[in-house]
Tab-separated table of C-alpha atoms and ligand atoms in Angstrom:
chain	number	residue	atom	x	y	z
U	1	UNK	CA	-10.421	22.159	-10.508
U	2	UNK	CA	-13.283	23.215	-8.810
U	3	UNK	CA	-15.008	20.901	-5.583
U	4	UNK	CA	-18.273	20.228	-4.220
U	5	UNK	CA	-19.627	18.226	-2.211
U	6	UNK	CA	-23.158	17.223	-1.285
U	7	UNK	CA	-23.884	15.199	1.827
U	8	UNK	CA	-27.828	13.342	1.942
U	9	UNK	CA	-28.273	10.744	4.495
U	10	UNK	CA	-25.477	8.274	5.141
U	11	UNK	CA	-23.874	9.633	1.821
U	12	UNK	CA	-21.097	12.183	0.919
U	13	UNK	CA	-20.516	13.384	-2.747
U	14	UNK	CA	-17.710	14.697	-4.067
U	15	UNK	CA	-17.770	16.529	-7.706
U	16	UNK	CA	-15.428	17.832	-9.262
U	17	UNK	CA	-15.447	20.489	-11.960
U	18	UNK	CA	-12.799	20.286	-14.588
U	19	UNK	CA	-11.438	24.392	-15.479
U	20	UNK	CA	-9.800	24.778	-18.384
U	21	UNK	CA	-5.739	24.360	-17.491
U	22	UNK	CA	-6.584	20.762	-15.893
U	23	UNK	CA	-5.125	17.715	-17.161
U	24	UNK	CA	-7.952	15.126	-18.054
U	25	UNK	CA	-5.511	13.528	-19.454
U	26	UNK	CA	-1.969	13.780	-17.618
U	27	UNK	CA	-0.485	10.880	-19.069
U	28	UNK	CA	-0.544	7.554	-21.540
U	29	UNK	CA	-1.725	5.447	-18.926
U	30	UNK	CA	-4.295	6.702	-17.321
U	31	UNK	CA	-6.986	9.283	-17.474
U	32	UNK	CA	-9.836	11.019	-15.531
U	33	UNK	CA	-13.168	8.737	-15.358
U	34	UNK	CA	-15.626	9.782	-13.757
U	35	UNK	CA	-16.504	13.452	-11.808
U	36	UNK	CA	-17.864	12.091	-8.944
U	37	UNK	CA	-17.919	9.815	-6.185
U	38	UNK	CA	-19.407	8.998	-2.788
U	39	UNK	CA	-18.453	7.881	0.015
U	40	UNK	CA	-21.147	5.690	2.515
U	41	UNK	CA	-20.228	7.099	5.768
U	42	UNK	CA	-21.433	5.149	9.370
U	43	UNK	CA	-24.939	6.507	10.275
U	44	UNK	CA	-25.173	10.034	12.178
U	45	UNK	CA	-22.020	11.449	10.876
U	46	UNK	CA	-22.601	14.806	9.443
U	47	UNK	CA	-21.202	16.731	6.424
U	48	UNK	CA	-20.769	19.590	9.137
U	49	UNK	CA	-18.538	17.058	11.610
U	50	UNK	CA	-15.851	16.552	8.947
U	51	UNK	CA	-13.336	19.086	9.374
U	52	UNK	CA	-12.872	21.456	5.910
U	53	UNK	CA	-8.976	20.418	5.941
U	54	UNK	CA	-9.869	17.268	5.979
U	55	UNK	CA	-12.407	17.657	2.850
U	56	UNK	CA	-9.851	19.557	1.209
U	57	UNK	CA	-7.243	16.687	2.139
U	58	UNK	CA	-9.247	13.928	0.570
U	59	UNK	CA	-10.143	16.563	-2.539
U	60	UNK	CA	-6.441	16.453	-2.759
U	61	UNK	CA	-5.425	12.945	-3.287
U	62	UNK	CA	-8.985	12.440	-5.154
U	63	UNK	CA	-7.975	14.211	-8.143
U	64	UNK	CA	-4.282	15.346	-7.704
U	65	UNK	CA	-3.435	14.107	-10.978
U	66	UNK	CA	-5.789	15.695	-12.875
U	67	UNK	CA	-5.128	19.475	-11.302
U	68	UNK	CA	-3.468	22.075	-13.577
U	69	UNK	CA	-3.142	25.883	-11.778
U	70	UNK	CA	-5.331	25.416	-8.579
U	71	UNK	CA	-7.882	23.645	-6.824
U	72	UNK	CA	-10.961	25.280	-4.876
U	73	UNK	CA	-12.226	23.522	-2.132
U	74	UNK	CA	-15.938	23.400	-1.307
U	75	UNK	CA	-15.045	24.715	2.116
U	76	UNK	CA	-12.324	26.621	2.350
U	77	UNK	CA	-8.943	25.798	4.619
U	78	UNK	CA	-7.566	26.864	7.286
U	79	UNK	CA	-4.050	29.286	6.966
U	80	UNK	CA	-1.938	26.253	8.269
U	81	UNK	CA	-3.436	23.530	6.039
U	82	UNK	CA	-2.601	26.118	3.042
U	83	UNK	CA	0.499	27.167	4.140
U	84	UNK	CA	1.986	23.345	4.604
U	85	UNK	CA	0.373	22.937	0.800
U	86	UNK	CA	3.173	25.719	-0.374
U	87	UNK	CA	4.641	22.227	-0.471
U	88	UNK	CA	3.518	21.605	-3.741
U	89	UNK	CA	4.918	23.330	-6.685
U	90	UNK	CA	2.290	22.796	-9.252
U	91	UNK	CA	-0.561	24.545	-8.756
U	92	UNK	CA	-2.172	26.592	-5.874
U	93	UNK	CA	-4.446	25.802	-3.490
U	94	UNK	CA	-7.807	27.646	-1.541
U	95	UNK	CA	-9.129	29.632	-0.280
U	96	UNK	CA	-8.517	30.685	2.716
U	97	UNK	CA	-11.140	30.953	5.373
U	98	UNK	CA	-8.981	33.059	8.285
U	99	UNK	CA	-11.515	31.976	11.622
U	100	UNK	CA	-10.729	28.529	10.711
U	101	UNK	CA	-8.670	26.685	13.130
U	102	UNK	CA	-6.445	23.569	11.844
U	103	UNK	CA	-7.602	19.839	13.316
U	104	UNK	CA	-5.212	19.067	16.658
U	105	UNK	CA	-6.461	15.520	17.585
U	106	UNK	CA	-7.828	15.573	21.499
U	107	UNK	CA	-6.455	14.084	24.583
U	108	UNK	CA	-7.820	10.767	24.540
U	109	UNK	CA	-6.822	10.407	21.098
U	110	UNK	CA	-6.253	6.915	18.826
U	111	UNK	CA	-4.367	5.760	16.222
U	112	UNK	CA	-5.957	4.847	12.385
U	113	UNK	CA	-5.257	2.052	9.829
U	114	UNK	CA	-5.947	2.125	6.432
U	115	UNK	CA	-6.600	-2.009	6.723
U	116	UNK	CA	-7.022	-3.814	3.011
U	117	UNK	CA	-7.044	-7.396	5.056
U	118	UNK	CA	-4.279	-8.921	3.193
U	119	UNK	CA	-0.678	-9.537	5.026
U	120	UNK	CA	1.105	-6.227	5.196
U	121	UNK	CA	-1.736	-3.867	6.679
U	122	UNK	CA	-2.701	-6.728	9.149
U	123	UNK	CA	1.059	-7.243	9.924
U	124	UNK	CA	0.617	-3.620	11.072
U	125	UNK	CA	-2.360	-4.107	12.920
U	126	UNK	CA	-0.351	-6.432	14.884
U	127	UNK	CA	2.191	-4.126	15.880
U	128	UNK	CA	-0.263	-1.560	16.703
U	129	UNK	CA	-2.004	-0.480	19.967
U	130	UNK	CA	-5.420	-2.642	20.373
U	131	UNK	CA	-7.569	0.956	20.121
U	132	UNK	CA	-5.978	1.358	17.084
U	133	UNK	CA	-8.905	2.407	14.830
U	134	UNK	CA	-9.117	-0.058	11.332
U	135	UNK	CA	-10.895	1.364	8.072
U	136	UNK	CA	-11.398	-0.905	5.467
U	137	UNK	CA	-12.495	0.881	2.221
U	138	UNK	CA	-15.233	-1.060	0.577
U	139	UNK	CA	-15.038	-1.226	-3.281
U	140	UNK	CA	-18.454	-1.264	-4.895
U	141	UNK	CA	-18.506	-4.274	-7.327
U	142	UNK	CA	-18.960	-3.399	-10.900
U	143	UNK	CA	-19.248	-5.994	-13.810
U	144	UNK	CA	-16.727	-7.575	-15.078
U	145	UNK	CA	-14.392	-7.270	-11.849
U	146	UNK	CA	-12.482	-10.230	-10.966
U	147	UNK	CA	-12.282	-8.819	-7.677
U	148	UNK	CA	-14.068	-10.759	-4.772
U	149	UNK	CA	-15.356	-8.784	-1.915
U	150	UNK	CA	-15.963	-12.722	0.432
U	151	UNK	CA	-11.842	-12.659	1.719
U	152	UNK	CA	-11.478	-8.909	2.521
U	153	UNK	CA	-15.064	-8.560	4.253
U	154	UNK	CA	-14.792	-11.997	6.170
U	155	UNK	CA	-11.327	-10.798	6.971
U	156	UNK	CA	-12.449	-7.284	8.527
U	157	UNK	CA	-15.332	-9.571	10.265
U	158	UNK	CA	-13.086	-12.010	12.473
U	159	UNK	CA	-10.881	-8.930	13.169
U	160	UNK	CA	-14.487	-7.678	14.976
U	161	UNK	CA	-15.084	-10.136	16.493
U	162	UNK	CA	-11.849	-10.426	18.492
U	163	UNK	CA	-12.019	-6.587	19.521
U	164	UNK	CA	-10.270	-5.086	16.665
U	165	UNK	CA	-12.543	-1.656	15.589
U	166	UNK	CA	-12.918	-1.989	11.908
U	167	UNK	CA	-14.927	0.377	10.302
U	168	UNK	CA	-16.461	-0.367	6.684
U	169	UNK	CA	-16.586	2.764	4.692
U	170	UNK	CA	-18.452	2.100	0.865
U	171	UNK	CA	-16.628	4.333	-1.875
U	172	UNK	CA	-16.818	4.093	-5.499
U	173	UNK	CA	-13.830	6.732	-5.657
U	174	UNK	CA	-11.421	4.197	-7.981
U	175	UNK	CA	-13.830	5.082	-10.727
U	176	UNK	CA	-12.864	8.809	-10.480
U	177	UNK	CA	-9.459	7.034	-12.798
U	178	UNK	CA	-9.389	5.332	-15.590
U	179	UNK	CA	-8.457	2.739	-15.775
U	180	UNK	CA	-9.752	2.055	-12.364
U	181	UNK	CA	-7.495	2.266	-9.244
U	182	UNK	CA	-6.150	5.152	-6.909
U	183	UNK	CA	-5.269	8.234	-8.023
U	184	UNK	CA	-2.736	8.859	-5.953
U	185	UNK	CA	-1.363	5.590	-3.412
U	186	UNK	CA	-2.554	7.300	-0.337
U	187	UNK	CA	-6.065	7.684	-0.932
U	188	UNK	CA	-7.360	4.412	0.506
U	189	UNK	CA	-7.091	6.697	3.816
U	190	UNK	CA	-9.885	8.721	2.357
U	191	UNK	CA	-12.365	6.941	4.668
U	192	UNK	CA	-9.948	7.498	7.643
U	193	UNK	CA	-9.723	11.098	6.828
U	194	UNK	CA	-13.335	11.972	6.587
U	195	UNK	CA	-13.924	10.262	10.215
U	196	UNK	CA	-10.718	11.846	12.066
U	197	UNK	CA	-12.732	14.093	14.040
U	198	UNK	CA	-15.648	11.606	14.628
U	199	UNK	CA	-13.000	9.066	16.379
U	200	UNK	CA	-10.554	11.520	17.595
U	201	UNK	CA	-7.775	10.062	15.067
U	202	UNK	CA	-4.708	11.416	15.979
U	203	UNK	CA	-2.169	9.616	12.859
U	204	UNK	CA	-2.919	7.313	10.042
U	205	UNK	CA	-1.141	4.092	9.739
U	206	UNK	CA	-0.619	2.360	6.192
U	207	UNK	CA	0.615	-0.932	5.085
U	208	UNK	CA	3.519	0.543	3.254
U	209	UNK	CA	6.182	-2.146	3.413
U	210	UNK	CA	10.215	-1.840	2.914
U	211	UNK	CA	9.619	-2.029	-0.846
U	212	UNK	CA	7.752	0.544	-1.522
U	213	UNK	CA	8.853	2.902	0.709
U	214	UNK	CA	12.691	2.122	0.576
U	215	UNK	CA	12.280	0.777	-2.973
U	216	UNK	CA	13.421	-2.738	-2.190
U	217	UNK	CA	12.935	-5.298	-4.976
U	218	UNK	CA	13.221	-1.896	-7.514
U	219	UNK	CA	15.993	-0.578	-8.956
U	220	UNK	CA	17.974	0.837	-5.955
U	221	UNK	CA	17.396	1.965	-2.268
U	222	UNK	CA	15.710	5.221	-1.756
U	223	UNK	CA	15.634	7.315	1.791
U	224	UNK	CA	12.360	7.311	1.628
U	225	UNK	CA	11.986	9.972	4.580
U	226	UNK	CA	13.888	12.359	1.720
U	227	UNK	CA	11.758	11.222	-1.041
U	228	UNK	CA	9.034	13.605	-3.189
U	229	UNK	CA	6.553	11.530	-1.483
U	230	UNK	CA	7.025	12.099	1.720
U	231	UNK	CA	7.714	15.848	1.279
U	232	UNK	CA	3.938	16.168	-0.031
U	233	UNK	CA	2.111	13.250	1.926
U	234	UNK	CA	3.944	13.812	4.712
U	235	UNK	CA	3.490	17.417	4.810
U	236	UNK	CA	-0.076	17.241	4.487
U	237	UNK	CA	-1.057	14.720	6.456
U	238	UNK	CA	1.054	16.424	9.347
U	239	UNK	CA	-1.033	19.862	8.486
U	240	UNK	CA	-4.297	18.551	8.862
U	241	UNK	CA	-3.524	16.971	12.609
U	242	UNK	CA	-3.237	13.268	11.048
U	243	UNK	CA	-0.045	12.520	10.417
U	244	UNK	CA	1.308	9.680	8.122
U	245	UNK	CA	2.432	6.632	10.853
U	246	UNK	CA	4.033	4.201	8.326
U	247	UNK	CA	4.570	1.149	10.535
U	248	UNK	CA	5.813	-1.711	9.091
U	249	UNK	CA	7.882	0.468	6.514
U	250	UNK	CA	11.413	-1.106	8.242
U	251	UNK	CA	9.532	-4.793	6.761
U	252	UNK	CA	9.738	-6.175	3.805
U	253	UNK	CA	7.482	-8.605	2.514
U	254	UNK	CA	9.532	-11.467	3.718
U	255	UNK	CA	8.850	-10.240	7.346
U	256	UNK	CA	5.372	-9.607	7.287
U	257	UNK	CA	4.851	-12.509	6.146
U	258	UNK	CA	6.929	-14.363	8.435
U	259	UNK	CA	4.762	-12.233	11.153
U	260	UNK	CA	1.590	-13.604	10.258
U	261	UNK	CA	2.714	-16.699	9.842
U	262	UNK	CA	3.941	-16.665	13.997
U	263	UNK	CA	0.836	-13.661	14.851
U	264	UNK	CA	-2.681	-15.011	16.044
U	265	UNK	CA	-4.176	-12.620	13.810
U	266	UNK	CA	-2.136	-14.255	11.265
U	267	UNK	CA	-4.841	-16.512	9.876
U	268	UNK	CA	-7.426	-13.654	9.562
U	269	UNK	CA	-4.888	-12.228	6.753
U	270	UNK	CA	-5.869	-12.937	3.238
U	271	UNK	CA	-3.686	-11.370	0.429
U	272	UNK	CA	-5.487	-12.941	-2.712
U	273	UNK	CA	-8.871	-10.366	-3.683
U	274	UNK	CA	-10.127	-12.354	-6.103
U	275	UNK	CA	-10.715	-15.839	-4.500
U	276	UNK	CA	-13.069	-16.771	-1.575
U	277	UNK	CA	-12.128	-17.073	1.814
U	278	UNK	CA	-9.585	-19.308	3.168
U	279	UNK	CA	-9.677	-20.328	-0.742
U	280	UNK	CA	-7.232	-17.875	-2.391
U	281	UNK	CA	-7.560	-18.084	-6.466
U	282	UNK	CA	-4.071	-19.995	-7.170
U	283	UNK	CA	-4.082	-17.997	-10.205
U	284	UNK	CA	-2.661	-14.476	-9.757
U	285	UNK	CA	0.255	-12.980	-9.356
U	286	UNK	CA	-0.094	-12.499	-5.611
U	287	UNK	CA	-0.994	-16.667	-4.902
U	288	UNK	CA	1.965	-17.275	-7.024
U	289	UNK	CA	4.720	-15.239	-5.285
U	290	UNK	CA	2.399	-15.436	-2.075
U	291	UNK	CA	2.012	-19.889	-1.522
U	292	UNK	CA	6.020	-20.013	-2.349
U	293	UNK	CA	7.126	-17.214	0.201
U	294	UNK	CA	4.549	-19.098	2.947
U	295	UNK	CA	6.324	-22.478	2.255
U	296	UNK	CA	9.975	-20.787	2.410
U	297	UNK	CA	9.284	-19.211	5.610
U	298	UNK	CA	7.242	-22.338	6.767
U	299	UNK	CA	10.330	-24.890	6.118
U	300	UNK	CA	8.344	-27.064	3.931
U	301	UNK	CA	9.417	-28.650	0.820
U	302	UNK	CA	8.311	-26.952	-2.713
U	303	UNK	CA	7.851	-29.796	-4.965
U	304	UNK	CA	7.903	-30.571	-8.322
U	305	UNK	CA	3.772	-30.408	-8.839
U	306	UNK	CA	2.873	-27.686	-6.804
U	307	UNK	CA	5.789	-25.765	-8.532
U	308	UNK	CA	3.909	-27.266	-12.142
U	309	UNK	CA	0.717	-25.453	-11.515
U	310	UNK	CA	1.785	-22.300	-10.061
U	311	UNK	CA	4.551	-21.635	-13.266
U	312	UNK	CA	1.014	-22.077	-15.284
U	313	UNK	CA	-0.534	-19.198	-13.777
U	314	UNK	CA	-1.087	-17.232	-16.792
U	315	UNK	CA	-0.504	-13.759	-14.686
U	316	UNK	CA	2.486	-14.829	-12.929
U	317	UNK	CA	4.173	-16.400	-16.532
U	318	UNK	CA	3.363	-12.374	-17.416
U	319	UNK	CA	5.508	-11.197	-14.554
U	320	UNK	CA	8.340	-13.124	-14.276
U	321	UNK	CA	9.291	-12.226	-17.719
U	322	UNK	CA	9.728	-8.680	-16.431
U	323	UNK	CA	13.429	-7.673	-16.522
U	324	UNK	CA	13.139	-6.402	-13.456
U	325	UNK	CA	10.439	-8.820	-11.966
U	326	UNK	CA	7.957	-6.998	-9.761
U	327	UNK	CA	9.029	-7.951	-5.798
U	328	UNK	CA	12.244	-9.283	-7.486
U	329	UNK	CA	14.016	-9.469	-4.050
U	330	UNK	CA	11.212	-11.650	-2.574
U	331	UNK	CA	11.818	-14.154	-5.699
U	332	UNK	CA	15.802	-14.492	-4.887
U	333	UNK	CA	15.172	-14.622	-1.006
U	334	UNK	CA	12.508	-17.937	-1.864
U	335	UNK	CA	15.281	-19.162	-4.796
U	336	UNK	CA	18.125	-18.240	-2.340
U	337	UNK	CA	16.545	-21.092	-0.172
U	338	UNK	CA	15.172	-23.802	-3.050
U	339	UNK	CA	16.952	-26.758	-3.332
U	340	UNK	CA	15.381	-29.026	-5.787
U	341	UNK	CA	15.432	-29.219	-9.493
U	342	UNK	CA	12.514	-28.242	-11.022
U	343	UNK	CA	13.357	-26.272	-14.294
U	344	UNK	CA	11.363	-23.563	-14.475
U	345	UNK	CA	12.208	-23.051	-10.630
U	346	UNK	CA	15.855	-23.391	-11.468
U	347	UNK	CA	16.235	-20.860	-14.390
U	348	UNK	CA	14.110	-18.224	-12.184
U	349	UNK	CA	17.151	-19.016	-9.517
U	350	UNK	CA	19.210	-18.496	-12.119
U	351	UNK	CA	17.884	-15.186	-13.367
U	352	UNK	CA	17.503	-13.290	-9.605
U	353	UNK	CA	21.112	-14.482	-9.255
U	354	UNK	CA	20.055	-16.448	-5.877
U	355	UNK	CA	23.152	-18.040	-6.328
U	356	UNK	CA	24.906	-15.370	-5.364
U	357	UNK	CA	23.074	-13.296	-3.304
U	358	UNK	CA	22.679	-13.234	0.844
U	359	UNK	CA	18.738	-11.716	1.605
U	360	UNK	CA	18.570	-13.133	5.391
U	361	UNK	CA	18.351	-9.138	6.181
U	362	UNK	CA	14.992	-9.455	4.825
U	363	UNK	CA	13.451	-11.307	7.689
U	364	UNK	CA	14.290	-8.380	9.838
U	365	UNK	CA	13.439	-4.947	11.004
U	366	UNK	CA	15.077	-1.561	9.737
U	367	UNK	CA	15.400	0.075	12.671
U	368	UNK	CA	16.360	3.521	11.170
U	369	UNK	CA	12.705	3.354	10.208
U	370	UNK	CA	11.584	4.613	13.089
U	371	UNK	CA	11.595	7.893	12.058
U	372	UNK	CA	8.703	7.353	10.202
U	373	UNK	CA	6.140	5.804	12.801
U	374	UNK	CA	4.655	9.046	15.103
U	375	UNK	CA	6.621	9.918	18.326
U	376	UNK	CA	3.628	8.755	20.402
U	377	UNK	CA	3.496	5.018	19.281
U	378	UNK	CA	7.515	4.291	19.114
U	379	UNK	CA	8.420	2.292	22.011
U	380	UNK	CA	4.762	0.204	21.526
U	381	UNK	CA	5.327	-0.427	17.977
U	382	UNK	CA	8.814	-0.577	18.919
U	383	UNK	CA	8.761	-3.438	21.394
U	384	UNK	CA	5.818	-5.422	19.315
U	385	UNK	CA	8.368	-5.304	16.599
U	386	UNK	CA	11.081	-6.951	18.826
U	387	UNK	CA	8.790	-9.837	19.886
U	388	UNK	CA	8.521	-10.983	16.527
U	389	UNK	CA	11.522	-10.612	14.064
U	390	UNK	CA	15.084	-9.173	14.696
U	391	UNK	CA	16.311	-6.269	14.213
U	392	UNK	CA	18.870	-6.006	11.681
U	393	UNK	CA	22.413	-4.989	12.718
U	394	UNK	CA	24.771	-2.522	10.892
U	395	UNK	CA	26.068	-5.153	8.333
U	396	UNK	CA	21.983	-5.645	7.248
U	397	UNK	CA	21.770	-2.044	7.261
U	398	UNK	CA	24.537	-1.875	4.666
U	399	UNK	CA	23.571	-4.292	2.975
U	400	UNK	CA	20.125	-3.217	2.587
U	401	UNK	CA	21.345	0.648	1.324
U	402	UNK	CA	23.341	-1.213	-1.007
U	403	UNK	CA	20.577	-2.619	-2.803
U	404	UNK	CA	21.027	-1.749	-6.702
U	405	UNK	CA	19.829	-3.850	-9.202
U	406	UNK	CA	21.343	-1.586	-11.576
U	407	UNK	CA	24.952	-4.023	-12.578
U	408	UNK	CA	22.522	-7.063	-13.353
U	409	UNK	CA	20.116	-5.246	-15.617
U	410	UNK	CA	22.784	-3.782	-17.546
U	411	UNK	CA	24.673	-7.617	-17.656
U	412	UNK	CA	24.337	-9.150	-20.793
U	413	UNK	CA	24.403	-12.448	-19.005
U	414	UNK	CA	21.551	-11.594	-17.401
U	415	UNK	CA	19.648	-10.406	-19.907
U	416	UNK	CA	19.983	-14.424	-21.625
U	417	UNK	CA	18.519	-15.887	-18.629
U	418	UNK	CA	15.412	-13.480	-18.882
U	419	UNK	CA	15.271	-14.904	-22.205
U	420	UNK	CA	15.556	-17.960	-21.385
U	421	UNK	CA	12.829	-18.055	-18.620
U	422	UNK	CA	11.137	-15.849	-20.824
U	423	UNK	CA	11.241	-18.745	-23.355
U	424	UNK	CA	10.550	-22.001	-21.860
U	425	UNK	CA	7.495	-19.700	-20.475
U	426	UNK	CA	6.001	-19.407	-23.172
U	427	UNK	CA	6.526	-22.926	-24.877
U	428	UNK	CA	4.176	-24.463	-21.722
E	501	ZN	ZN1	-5.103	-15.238	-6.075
């Protein structure tokens, strides 16, 4: 794979040049789209401010998929940034330029946040130092899109205006995948990347929450600071002076939540992208699982209409007759704690075996995630943390490593109640 890049005015163009061992086509699902993509950088930033790692780092997660025996970068690396890519096994990396020194951030130095505006990366925001530095990358609308720009820009807008930095940085770069969407998890931190040097960024901050990271609502727990993904990211990120900072990755969903529920940012969270502001669509997956968490945490009764509408959301009925369910442990924590009748409500309670299971540990903090947020920012973060949810004790701990849905999807009994739910689904 071969890269350029162009730079004319407030835009930066990456192309890429497919060589004959790369995969346009590395698997069923998805494939290479487009060749190139811009990014709409904040006025007066140069192509020559951006430091080559840092192109080469963005290259990277632009088209990782898609590289089969090496990648040339339009300008060069330096011998650290290549070395710390040895990390990869797949293909090579280059070249070299030998007077280049690697990024080190400076003394008066801040922290990044790749900030989407819905609850996890604002739960981090929270936790964060206030000159924590927010990018929010801005998705181009194409036709057809059911995605609605009005929550995540009004979102980024009230964070502004109460002294949060939040830079807006216009890419097109899902197109660069087909179908549309990152091609690798970590590049929406491109924009962050690109403007390291420009605001002295010394780490990048995610929204990666305990499910993801720990694999918490998937099949079993993971060490995630052992995990492939780390190993690579990780590695990288460290390489080129901006290393991964992964915040609220001790949290699951239940505790952001709960955060910005009890946060004053909380209400300038918005998870749903397709609906307006403060007017979430109430018919996606996220407003499903989202409005029944909110009233769990919240105390307040679930009743028997509400619960009507939201089992007719044609995306959710989709999900919940997964076998797993996506964010199955956020499910049993809200059936764990449901008391009424409804049907539907009572064979999905059925089917996450809330009956049986004990998910408080979900409200609070992993503490052995640590680890994973930069040396730097540990006691802040640290403390923050500790004013808002508790931190869970050695019999949490346990129980969280022992998370394995492995016994119920190999249980026969279970697999009834999927069909079941699956069932009376589909007969609404
Ligand atoms: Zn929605």
């Amino acid at each position: 794979m071969i890269v350029d890049i162009k730079s004319r005015g407030d835009l930066l163009r990456f192309i890429f040049t497919i060589e004959e061992e790369d995969k346009a086509v590395p698997s069923e699902k998805f494939r290479m789209g487009e060749s190139e993509c811009y990014f709409r950088l904040p006025m007066g930033v140069a192509l020559e401010s951006i430091h080559p790692d840092h192109i080469a780092l963005v290259s990277l997660m632009l088209c990782f998929p898609f590289i089969g025996e090496r990648i040339t970068f339009p300008r060069g690396i330096s011998k650290d940034f290549h070395d710390a890519a040895g990390v990869i096994s797949r293909f090579s990396v280059g070249p070299i330029n030998e007077n280049l020194v690697s990024y080190r951030a400076p003394e008066s130095s801040k922290p990044a946040l790749a900030l989407s505006g819905g609850v996890d990366s604002v739960a981090a925001l929270a936790i964060m130092p206030k000159e924590t530095v927010s990018f929010f990358l801005d998705r181009p609308i194409k036709r057809g899109s059911l995605y609605d720009k009005d929550a995540a820009h009004t979102s980024c807008k009230e964070l502004g205006k109460i002294g949060h930095n939040v830079v807006m940085v216009e890419t097109d770069l899902e197109y660069l995948r087909k179908p549309v969407g990152f091609p690798v998890d970590v590049a929406n931190s491109s924009p962050a990347i690109l403007l390291a040097v420009e605001f002295s960024l010394d780490s990048i901050a995610f929204g990666t929450i305990m499910e993801s990271a720990y694999g918490i609502g998937h099949r079993r727990y993971r060490h995630y600071p052992a995990e492939n993904h780390n190993r690579l990211w990780g590695t990288l990120f460290k390489a080129a002076g901006i290393p991964l900072n992964l915040v609220v990755a001790g949290m699951s969903e239940v505790a952001t939540s709960k955060i910005m529920i009890e946060h004053e940012i909380g209400p300038l969270s918005q998870s749903c992208i397709r609906g307006k502001w403060k007017s979430p669509c109430l018919n996606c997956w996220k407003c499903f699982r989202k409005s029944l968490l909110d009233s769990t945490l919240r105390g307040e009764k679930i009743d028997d209409e509400g619960l009507d509408k939201l089992f007719k959301i044609e995306e959710a009925k989709h999900h919940l007759e997964g076998f797993p369910i996506k964010h199955e442990n956020v499910l049993s924590y809200i059936c764990e704690r449901y008391e009424g009748n409804h049907k539907l409500m009572s064979l999905l309670k059925r089917r996450v075996g809330a009956d049986k299971s004990d998910l408080k540990w979900l409200e609070s903090w992993n503490p052995e995630s640590i680890e994973l947020i930069i040396p730097e920012y540990r006691d802040f973060v640290e403390s923050k943390i500790m004013e808002l949810i508790p931190t869970m004790d050695d019999s949490q701990i346990n129980k969280m490593k022992n998370w394995d849905m492995g016994g119920m999807l190999g249980n026969e009994e279970f697999k009834v109640f999927s069909e079941e739910l699956r069932a009376s689904l589909s007969s609404l």
